[in-house]
Structures are given as structure tokens and as C-alpha cells.
Amino acid sequence: MLDVDNALIVRLLDLAGIGVFALSGALMAVRLRQTLVTAAFFALVTGVGGGSVRDLLIGAPVFWVQDGAISAVCIAIALIVWLTPERWWQGQLLEWADAVGLAAYAVFGTAKALAWGVPPAPALLMGVITGCVGGTIRDILAGVPSIIVRPEIYVTAAALASGLFLLLLWLGAGTPVAAVVGAVAGFILRGAAIRWSLALPAYRDPKTGA
């Protein structure tokens, strides 16, 4: 079991991931000129989507069903976004909010999987699922191309955050250090992809070159 200090840093990563993913979901709904109800729904499913899939896969109680404050936070974030001037949320804020959530939630998902007895390799994948699925659900609901089917670096950033967290734990670093370093590294990679449009090479047919 996690000790008090470790549980605190993991809990903070959890809340950070939920909050910024909920923000990105609400921003998407507002940009699509949707109602407050739709904005709240987008915020909720984006905030808890990845974690819900993770919990179902590892056999844990679905976290937000057990904690009523989480849905309240998502709805409150949606209300703030919906009631404030659009100019406050212009630019690439959605992308940057998503980057923070991706990195923090990837580490948290891996840490929770480890706490539930999942071996390191599948725990890394649980981190990637936790970090990526919420944004994917948001994009599907919004009817826009999902980031995971574009070559721009996204899943790779989540994998870096989860993998570095696991590596540092294996090397003997404490959970707080491993979590912060892993999350920061994932955020930096995703931020670089946003800033400079970094992408992995797309598949080309060896025969046609297309």
C-alpha cells in the first residue's frame, strides 16, 4: 500500500488530470457553441473517461462513482467556462490543458495500476489508456479527428511519462520524485509537439512510397 506522502502526490496528480481534462472538454463544447448541459457532459466524460476504462480493466471500483466530488468539480469547471467570455479561452489553451492532463494522468494511471498489483508492463499501458482515452472520447463526441489517429506526438508523450515513472521507481527513487519527473517529461514532449508540430513518421508502402 502507498504511504501517506505517496498517496498525497498520487491524489494530486489524479485531481490535476481530471481538472484539466474537464477543462479541455468544456472548451471543446463551448467552441462548438453547445449548451451548458452539453459542456458539462463533455467535461465529465473527458475528465473521467480514461480513468473509468482503466479501473474496469484492473478490476478496481470506478473511481468517480465512489467520489461524488469529482463529478461536481467537472460540472463546476464547465459552468465557469460556459459563463466566462470566450476571449479568456482563445488560442491553444485546449491543447495545453490537454497536455497537462495527459502527462499527469498517465503517471497516475500507472501508479494506481501498480497499487492494484498490475505488473509493470501492463501498468505502463494502463497509464497510456488513462491519459489518452478521455481526450479520444471528447474528440469522437465533437465529431473532430482524434489526436491519436494523427501522426502528431501524443500517445508517445503519455508512454514517456509512464515509462520514466516506472524506470525511476525501479532505480529506487521515491514515488513523489518519480511521479513529478515522469509527468514533467511527458508534458515537455507533448508541449514540444504542440509548439513545433512534432510528429512520428507515418507509414509508407515500401512498393509505392505512399
Short mmCIF file of N, CA, C and O in Angstrom, two decimals, residues 17 47 63 88 98 158 162 167 175 198 200 207:
data_model
loop_
_atom_site.label_atom_id
_atom_site.label_comp_id
_atom_site.label_asym_id
_atom_site.label_seq_id
_atom_site.Cartn_x
_atom_site.Cartn_y
_atom_site.Cartn_z
N GLY A 17 -5.10 15.84 -13.39
CA GLY A 17 -5.53 15.25 -14.64
C GLY A 17 -7.01 15.42 -14.89
O GLY A 17 -7.44 15.81 -15.98
N GLY A 47 -13.03 14.20 -18.42
CA GLY A 47 -12.30 14.12 -17.16
C GLY A 47 -12.17 12.72 -16.61
O GLY A 47 -11.14 12.36 -16.03
N PHE A 63 -13.58 4.97 -10.09
CA PHE A 63 -13.20 5.95 -9.08
C PHE A 63 -14.22 7.05 -8.86
O PHE A 63 -14.52 7.44 -7.73
N TRP A 88 -11.23 34.70 -23.01
CA TRP A 88 -10.38 34.14 -21.97
C TRP A 88 -9.81 32.79 -22.38
O TRP A 88 -8.80 32.35 -21.83
N ASP A 98 -4.97 19.93 -22.33
CA ASP A 98 -4.94 18.50 -22.63
C ASP A 98 -3.55 17.92 -22.38
O ASP A 98 -3.41 16.79 -21.90
N ALA A 158 2.48 10.24 -23.46
CA ALA A 158 1.92 9.51 -22.33
C ALA A 158 2.79 8.31 -21.96
O ALA A 158 3.04 8.04 -20.78
N SER A 162 4.70 7.60 -18.33
CA SER A 162 4.51 6.35 -17.60
C SER A 162 5.81 5.55 -17.50
O SER A 162 6.16 5.04 -16.43
N LEU A 167 10.64 3.56 -14.54
CA LEU A 167 12.10 3.42 -14.51
C LEU A 167 12.67 4.02 -13.23
O LEU A 167 13.53 3.41 -12.58
N THR A 175 8.25 7.64 -4.84
CA THR A 175 7.09 7.90 -5.70
C THR A 175 6.92 9.37 -6.04
O THR A 175 6.66 9.70 -7.21
N LEU A 198 5.66 18.56 -33.87
CA LEU A 198 6.47 17.35 -33.98
C LEU A 198 5.57 16.14 -34.21
O LEU A 198 4.49 16.03 -33.62
N LEU A 200 5.57 11.71 -35.43
CA LEU A 200 6.27 10.48 -35.79
C LEU A 200 6.09 10.22 -37.29
O LEU A 200 5.10 10.67 -37.88
N LYS A 207 6.45 -0.46 -51.57
CA LYS A 207 6.41 -0.60 -53.02
C LYS A 207 6.06 0.71 -53.71
O LYS A 207 6.65 1.06 -54.75
#
